[in-house]
Short mmCIF file of C-alpha atoms in Angstrom, two decimals:
data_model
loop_
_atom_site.label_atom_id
_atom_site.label_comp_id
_atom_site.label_asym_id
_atom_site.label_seq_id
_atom_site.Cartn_x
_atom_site.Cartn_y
_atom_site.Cartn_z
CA UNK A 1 -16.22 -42.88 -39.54
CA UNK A 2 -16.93 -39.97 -37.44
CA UNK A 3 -14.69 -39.19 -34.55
CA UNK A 4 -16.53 -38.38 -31.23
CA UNK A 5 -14.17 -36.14 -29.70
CA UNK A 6 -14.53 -33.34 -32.00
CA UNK A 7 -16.90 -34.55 -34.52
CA UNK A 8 -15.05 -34.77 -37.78
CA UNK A 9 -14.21 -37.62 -40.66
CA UNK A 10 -11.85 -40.01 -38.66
CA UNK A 11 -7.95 -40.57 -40.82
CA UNK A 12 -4.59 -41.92 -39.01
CA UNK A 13 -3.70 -37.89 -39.76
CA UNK A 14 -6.38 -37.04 -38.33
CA UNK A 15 -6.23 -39.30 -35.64
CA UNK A 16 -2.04 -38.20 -34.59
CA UNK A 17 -3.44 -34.67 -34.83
CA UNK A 18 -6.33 -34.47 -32.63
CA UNK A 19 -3.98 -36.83 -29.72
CA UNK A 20 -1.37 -34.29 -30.38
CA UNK A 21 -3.74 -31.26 -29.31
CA UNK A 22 -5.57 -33.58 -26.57
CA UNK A 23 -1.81 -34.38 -25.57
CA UNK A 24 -1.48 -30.39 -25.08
CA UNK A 25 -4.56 -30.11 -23.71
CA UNK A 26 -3.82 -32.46 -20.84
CA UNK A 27 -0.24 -30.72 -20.90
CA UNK A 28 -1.80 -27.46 -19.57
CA UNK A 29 -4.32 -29.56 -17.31
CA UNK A 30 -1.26 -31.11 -15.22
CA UNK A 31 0.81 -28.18 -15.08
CA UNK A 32 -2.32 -26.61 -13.56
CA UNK A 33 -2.62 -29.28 -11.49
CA UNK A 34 0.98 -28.58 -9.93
CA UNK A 35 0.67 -25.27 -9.18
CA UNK A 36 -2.44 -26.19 -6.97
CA UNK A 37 -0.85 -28.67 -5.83
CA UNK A 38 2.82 -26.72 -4.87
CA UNK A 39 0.42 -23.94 -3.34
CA UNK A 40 -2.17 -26.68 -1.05
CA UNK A 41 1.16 -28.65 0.06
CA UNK A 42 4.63 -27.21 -0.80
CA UNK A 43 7.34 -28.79 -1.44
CA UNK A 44 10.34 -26.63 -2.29
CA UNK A 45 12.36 -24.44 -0.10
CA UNK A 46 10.96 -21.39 -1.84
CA UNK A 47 7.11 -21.70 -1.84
CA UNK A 48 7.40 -22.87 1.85
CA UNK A 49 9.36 -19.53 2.13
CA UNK A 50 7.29 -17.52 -0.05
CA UNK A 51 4.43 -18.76 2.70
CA UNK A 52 6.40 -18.24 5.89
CA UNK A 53 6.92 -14.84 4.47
CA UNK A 54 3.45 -13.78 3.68
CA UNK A 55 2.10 -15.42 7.19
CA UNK A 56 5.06 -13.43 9.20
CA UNK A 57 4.15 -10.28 7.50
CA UNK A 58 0.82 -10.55 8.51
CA UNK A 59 2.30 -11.16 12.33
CA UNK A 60 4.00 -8.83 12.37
CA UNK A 61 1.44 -6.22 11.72
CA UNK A 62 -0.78 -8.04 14.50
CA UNK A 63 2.58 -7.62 16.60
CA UNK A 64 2.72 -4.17 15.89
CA UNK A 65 -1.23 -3.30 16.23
CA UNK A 66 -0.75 -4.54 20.03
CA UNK A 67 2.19 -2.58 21.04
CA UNK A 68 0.42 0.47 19.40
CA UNK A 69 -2.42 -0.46 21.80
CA UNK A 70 -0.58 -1.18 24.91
CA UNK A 71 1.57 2.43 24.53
CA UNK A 72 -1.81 4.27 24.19
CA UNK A 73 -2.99 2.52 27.16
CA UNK A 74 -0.20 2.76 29.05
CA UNK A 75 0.26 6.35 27.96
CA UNK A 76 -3.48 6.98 28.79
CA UNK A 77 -2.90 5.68 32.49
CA UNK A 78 -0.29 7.82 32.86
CA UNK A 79 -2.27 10.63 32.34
CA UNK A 80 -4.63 9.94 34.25
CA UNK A 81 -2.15 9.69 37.17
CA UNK A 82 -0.93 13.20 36.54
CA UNK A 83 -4.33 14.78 36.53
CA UNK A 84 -5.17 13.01 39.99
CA UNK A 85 -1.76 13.99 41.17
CA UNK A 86 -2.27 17.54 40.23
CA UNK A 87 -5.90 17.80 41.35
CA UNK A 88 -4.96 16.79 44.97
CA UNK A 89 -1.78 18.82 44.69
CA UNK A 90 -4.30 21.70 44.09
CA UNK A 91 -6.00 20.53 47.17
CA UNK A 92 -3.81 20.10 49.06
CA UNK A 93 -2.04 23.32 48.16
CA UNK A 94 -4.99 25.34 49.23
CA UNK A 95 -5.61 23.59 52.91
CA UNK A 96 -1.80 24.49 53.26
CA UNK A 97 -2.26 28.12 52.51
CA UNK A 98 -5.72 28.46 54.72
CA UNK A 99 -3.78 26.35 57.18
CA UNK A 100 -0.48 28.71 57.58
CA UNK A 101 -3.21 31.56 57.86
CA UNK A 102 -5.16 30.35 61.06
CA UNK A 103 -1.84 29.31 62.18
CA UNK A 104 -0.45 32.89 62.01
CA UNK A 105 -3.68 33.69 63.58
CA UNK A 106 -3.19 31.53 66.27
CA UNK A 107 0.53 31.95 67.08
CA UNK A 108 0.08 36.12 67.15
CA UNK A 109 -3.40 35.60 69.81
CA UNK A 110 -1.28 33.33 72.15
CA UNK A 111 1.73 35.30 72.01
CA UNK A 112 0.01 38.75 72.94
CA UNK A 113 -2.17 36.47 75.03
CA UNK A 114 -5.12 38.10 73.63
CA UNK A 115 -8.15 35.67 72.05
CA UNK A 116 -11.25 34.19 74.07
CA UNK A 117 -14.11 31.85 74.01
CA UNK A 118 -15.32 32.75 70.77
CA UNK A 119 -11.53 32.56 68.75
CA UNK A 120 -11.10 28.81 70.29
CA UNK A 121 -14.29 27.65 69.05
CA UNK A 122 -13.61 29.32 65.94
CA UNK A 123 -10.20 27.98 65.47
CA UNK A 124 -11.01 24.56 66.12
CA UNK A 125 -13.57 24.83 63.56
CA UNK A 126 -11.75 25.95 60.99
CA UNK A 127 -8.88 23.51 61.79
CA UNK A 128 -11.43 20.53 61.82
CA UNK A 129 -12.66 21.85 58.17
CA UNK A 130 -9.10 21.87 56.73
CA UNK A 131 -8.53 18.29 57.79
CA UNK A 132 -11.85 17.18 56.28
CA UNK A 133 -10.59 18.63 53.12
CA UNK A 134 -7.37 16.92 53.26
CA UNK A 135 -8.64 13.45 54.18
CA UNK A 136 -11.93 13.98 51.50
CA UNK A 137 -9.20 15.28 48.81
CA UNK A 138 -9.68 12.00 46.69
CA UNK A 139 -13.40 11.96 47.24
CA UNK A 140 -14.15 14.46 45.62
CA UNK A 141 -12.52 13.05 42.05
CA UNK A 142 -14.59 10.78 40.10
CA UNK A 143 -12.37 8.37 37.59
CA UNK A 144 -14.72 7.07 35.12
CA UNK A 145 -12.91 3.96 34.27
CA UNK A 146 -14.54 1.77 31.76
CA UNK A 147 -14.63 -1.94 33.62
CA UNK A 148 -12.42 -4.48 31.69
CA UNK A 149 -15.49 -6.96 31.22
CA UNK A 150 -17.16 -4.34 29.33
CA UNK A 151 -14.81 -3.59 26.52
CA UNK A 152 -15.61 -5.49 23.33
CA UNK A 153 -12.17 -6.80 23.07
CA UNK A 154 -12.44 -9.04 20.32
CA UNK A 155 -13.94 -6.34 18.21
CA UNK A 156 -10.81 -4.06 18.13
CA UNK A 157 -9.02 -6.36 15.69
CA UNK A 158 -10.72 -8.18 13.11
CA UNK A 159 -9.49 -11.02 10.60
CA UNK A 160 -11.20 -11.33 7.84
CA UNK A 161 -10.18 -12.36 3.65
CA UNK A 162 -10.16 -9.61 1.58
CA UNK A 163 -11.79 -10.33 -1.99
CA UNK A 164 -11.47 -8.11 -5.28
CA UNK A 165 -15.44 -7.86 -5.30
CA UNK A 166 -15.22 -6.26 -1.91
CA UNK A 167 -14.28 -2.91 -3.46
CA UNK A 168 -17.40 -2.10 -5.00
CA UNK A 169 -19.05 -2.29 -1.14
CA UNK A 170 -16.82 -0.88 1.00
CA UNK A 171 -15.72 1.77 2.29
CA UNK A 172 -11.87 3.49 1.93
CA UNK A 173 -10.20 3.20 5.23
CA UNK A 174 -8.67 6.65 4.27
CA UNK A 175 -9.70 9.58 1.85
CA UNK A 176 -6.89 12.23 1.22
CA UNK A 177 -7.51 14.97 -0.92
CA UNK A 178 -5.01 15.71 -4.40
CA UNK A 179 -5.00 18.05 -7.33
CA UNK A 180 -4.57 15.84 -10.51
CA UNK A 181 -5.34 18.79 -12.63
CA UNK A 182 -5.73 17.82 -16.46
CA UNK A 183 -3.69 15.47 -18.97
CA UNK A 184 -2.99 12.78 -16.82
CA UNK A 185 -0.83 11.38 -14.24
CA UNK A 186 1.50 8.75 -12.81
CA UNK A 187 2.12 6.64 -10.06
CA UNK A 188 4.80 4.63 -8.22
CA UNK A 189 5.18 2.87 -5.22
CA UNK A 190 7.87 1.64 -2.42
CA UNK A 191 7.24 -0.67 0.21
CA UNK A 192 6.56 2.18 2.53
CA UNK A 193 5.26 5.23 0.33
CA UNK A 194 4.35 6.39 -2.97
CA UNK A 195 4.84 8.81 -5.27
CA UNK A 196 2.19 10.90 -7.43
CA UNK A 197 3.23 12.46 -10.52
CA UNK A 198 0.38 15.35 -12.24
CA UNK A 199 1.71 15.83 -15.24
CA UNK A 200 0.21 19.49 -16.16
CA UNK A 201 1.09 21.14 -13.14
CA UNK A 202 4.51 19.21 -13.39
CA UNK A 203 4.50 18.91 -10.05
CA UNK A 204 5.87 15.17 -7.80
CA UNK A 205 5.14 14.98 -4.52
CA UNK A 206 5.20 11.44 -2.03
CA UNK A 207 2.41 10.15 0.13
CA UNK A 208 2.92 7.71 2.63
CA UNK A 209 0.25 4.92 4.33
CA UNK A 210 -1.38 8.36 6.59
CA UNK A 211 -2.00 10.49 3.62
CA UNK A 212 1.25 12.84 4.75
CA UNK A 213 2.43 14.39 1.70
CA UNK A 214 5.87 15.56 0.93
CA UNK A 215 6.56 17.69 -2.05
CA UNK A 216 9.47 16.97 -4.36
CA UNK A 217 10.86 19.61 -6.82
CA UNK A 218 10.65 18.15 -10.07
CA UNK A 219 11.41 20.19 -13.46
CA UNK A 220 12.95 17.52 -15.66
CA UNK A 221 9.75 16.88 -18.14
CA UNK A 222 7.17 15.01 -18.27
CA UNK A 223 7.19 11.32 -16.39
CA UNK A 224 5.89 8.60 -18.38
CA UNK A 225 6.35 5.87 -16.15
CA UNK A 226 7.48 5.32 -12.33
CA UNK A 227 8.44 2.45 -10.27
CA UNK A 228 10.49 1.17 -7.67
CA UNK A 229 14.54 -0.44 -7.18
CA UNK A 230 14.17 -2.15 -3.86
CA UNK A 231 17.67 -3.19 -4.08
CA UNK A 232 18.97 0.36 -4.72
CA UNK A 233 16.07 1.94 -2.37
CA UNK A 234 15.06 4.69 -5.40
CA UNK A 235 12.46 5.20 -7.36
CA UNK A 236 12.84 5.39 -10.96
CA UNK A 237 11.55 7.78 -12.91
CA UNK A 238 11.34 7.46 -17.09
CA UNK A 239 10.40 10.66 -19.14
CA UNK A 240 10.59 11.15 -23.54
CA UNK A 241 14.55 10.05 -23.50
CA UNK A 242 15.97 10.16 -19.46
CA UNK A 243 15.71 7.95 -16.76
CA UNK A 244 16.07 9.81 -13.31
CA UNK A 245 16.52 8.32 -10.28
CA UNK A 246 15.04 9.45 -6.64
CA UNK A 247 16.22 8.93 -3.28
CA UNK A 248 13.91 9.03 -0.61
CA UNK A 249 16.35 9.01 2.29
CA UNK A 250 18.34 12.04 1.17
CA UNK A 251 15.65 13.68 -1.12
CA UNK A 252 18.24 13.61 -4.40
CA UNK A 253 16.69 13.35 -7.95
CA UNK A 254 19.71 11.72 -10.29
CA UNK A 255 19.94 11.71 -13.94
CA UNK A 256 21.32 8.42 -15.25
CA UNK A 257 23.34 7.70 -18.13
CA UNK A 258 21.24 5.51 -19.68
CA UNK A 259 22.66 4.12 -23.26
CA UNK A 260 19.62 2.64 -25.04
CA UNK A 261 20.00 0.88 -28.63
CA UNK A 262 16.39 2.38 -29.54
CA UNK A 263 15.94 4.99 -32.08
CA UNK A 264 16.27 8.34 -31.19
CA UNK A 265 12.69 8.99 -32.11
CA UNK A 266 11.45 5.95 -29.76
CA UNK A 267 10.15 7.30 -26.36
CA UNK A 268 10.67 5.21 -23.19
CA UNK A 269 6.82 4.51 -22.69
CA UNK A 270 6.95 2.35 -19.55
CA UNK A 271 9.41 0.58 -16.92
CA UNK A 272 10.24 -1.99 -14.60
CA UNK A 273 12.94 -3.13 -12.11
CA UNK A 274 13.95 -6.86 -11.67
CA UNK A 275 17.11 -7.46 -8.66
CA UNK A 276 19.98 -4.86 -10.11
CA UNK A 277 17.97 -4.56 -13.73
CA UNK A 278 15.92 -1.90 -15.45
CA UNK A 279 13.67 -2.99 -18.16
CA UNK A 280 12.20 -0.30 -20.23
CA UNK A 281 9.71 -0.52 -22.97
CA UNK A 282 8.80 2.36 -26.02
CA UNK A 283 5.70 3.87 -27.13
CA UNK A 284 6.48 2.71 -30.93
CA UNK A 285 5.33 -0.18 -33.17
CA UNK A 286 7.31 -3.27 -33.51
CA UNK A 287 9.64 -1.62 -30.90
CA UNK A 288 11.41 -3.60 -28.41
CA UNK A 289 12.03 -4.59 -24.58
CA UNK A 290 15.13 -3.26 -23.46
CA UNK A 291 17.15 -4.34 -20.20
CA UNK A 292 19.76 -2.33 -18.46
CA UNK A 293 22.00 -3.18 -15.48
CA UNK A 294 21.40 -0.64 -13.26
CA UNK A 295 25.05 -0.67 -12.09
CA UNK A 296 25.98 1.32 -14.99
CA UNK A 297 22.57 1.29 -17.50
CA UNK A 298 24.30 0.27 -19.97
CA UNK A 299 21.60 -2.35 -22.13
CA UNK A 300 22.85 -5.54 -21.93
CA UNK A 301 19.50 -7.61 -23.61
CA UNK A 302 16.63 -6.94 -25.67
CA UNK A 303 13.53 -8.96 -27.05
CA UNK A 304 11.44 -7.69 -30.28
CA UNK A 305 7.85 -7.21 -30.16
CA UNK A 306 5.88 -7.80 -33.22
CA UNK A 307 5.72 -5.26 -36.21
CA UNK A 308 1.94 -4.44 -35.28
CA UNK A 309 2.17 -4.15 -31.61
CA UNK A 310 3.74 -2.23 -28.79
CA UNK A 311 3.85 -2.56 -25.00
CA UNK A 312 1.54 -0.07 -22.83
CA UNK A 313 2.83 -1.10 -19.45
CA UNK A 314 5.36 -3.83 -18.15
CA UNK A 315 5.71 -5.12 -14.55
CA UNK A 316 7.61 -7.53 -12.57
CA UNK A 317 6.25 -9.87 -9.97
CA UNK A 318 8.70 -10.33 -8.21
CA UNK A 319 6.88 -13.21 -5.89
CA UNK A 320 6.74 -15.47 -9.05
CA UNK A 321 9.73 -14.08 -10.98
CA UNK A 322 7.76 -13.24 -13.73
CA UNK A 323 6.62 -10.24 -16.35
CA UNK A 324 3.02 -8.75 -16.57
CA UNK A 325 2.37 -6.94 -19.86
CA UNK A 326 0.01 -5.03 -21.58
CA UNK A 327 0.08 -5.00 -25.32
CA UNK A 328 -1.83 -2.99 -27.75
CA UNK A 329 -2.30 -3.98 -31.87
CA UNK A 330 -3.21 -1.27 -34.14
CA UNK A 331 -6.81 -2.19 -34.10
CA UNK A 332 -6.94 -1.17 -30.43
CA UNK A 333 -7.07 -4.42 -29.08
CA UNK A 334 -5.19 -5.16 -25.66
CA UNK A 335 -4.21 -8.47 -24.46
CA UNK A 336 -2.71 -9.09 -21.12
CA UNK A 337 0.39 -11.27 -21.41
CA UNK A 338 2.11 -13.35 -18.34
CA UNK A 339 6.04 -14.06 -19.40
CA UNK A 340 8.95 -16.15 -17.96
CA UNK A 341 12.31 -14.11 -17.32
CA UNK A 342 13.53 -14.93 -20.62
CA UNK A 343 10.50 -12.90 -22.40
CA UNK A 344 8.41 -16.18 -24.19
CA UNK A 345 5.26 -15.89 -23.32
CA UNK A 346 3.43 -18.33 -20.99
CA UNK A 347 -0.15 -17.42 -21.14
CA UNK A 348 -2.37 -14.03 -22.74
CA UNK A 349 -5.81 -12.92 -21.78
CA UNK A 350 -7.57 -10.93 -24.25
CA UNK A 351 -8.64 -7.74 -22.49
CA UNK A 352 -11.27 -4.71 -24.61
CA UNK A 353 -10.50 -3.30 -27.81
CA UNK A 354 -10.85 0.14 -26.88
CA UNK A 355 -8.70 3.29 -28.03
CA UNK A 356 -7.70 3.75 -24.40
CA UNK A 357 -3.91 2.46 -22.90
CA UNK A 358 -4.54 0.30 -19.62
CA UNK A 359 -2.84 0.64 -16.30
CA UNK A 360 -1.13 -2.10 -14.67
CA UNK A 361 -0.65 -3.14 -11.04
CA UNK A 362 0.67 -6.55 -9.10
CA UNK A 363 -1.22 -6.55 -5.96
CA UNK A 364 0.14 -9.90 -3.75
CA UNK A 365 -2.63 -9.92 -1.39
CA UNK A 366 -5.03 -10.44 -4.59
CA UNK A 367 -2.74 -12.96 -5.73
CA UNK A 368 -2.99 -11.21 -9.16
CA UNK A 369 -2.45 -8.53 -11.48
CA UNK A 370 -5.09 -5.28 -11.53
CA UNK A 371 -5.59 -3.89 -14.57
CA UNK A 372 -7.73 -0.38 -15.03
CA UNK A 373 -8.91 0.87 -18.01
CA UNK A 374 -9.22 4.18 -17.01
CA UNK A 375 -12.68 4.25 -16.34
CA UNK A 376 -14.58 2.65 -13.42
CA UNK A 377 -13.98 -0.53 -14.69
CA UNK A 378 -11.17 -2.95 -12.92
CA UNK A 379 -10.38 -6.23 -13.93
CA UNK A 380 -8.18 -9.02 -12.09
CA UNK A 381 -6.21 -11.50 -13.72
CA UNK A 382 -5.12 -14.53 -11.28
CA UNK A 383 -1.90 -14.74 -11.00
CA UNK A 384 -1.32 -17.78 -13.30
CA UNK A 385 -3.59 -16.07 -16.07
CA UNK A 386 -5.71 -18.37 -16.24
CA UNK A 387 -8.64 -16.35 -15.13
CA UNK A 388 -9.84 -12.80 -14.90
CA UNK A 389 -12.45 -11.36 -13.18
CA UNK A 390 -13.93 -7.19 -13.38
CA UNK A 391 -15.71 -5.38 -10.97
CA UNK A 392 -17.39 -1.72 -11.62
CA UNK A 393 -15.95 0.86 -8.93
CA UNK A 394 -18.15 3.38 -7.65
CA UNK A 395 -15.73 6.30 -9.07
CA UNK A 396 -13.64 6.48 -12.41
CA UNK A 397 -10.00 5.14 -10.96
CA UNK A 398 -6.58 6.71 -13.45
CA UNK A 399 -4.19 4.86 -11.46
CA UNK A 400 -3.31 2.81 -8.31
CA UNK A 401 -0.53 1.63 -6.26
CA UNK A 402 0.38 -0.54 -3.46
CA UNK A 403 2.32 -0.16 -0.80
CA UNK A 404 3.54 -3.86 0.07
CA UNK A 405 4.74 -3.23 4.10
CA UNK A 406 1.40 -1.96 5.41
CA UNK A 407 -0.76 -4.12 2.37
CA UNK A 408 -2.63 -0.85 1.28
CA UNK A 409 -4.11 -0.39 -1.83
CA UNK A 410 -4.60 3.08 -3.39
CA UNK A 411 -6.47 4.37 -5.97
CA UNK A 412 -6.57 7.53 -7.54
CA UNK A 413 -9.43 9.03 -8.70
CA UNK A 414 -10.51 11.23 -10.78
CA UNK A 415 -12.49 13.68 -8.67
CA UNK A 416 -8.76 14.49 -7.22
CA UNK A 417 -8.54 11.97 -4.26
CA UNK A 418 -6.29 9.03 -3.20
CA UNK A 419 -8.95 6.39 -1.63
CA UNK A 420 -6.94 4.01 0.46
CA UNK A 421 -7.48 0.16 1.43
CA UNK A 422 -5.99 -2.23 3.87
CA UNK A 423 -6.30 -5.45 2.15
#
């Protein structure tokens, strides 16, 4: 007998094995089933949070947008008022001065009782002309006000979804201008900035949501990985062997005392921050995961990674509570991997086999995880990875970031620019 299912020789083994992977099967259908469902209607305290969040956020920059627009409007009409003011202050200023003159004029004729016919009419006129002026004075300034009625109101803010495929069409909403120079570089974000790292000219310097740029003085080595404590308000900076820590507020680059349980020979390779932890991974075979409290960074837990493999980039989302990571064989192939707190791994999507390491980004407003492969290929992997997507960018993108208060997506490309994206 010939089972229909899957087309092989029906056996009671055969028959508990194939309900056993039909059993898993439907397993992974239902818990896909709940997430939908917990994201259409939720039901604990945290997704309806996690929602309330996301739609206040979005407020609030709405909020913000209109008191931007009311100040410039306001400080517009203000202005205004203080050219009219001083334009019939001007006038005004002048029929005073011609005025005090035929007064003068006047005053000295009738005192020396010398004037006749002629100086009367003459006076009058010229006193009849200097109250013309005065009472004209606002006649003679033209306000071009644009009428209320005729101001495309609606068009000044616009609400619209933002989709990954949109970034092959459109356009950045800002361009600065960098020098990446040669061999590479790195980035890492805040909520409010980011900082770009070019590793031949050795040289950090932080960019915030206009394109300003600060330089930071940086001589400490090359930076293999950045990212961001937003409990401790510092970035974190990994080279070879030294984690360094920068604060934004006071401009102060650290050196921690980290204590790894790595081999010397191990370099830290890429990094991570989960509340008050540091997780740090090495650019080594069959090396390991390593966390560190970032009270003291002294490792308190580490996972193993397989013999044959090693981990390009790690990230933390911290909207699901779980780990992104690329890992690389020795045959070149790359596999994205989505992982619960306690390191097991909950789902991997294979990714290209190619020589070169990928970049790694959480990007909320995606709901997913960008991945570049250094090229002008970028690929999106849902945030469940259960599904990725890749688009072809018009320019070859090395890295992005995202700065999560003002939802702006940067990438930086290789023709030494920053192309920025309110998404």
């Amino acid at each position: 007998m010939i089972c229909k299912g899957c087309e092989t020789i029906y056996s009671t083994s055969h028959f508990q094995q194939h309900r056993q992977q039909l059993a898993q099967q439907l397993d992974k259908i239902v818990h896909q089933h709940n997430l939908l469902q917990e994201l259409l209607y939720p039901t604990s305290s945290s997704s309806m949070q996690e929602n309330n969040i996301k739609q206040s956020d979005l407020l609030k920059i709405i909020e913000q947008w209109k008191y931007e627009t009311i100040k410039r409007i306001e400080d517009a009409a203000e202005l205004a008022q203080q050219q009219v003011t001083q334009l019939m202050n001007e006038t005004t200023d002048k029929v005073k001065k011609d005025f005090r003159l035929v007064a003068n004029e006047i005053t000295h004729s009738q005192s020396e009782d010398n004037y006749v016919e002629q100086d009367l009419d003459s006076w009058t006129e010229q006193l009849n002309k200097l109250k013309q002026q005065l009472l004209t004075t606002t006649q003679t300034i033209e306000l071009n006000i644009i009428p209320n009625n005729e101001i495309d109101w609606s068009s000044m803010i616009k609400i619209k979804k933002f989709s990954f495929n949109s970034l092959k069409i459109m356009k950045p909403s800002r361009i600065v201008n960098i020098v990446h120079g040669f061999g590479g570089i790195q980035l890492g974000a805040s909520a409010k900035s980011f900082v770009h790292y070019a590793i031949s000219q050795n040289a950090l310097n932080q960019y915030n949501q206009n394109g300003h740029e600060k330089t930071i003085g940086w001589n400490f080595g090359r930076i293999n990985d950045i990212c961001y404590s937003h409990d401790l308000n510092q970035y974190v900076m990994i080279t070879s062997n030294s984690v360094y820590a920068y604060n934004e507020n006071n401009n102060r680059i650290e050196k921690k005392p980290i204590r790894s349980g790595s081999a010397p020979y191990m370099q830290y390779w890429s990094c991570t921050t989960t509340p008050q932890m540091l997780l740090i991974s090495y650019d080594h075979w069959g090396s390991r995961i390593e966390q560190f409290e970032m009270s003291n960074y002294k490792m308190i837990k580490y996972w193993n990674v397989s013999e044959n493999e090693y981990v390009g980039k790690i990230r933390y989302n911290s909207d699901k509570d779980q780990f992104g990571l690329i890992v690389q064989d020795r045959q070149n192939n790359h596999k994205f991997e989505l992982r619960n707190k306690s390191m097991e791994i909950l789902r991997s999507i294979q990714l290209d086999n190619s020589k070169w390491g990928k970049f790694l980004l959480v990007v909320p407003p995606l709901d997913g995880w960008l991945i570049l492969y250094q090229n002008n290929t970028m690929v999106l992997v849902n945030v469940d990875c259960t599904t990725k997507q890749s688009i072809e960018y018009t320019d070859e993108v090395l890295k992005a970031t995202f700065m999560k208060d003002y939802n702006c997506l940067v990438l930086s490309i290789k023709n030494n620019q920053h192309h920025y994206f309110s998404i």
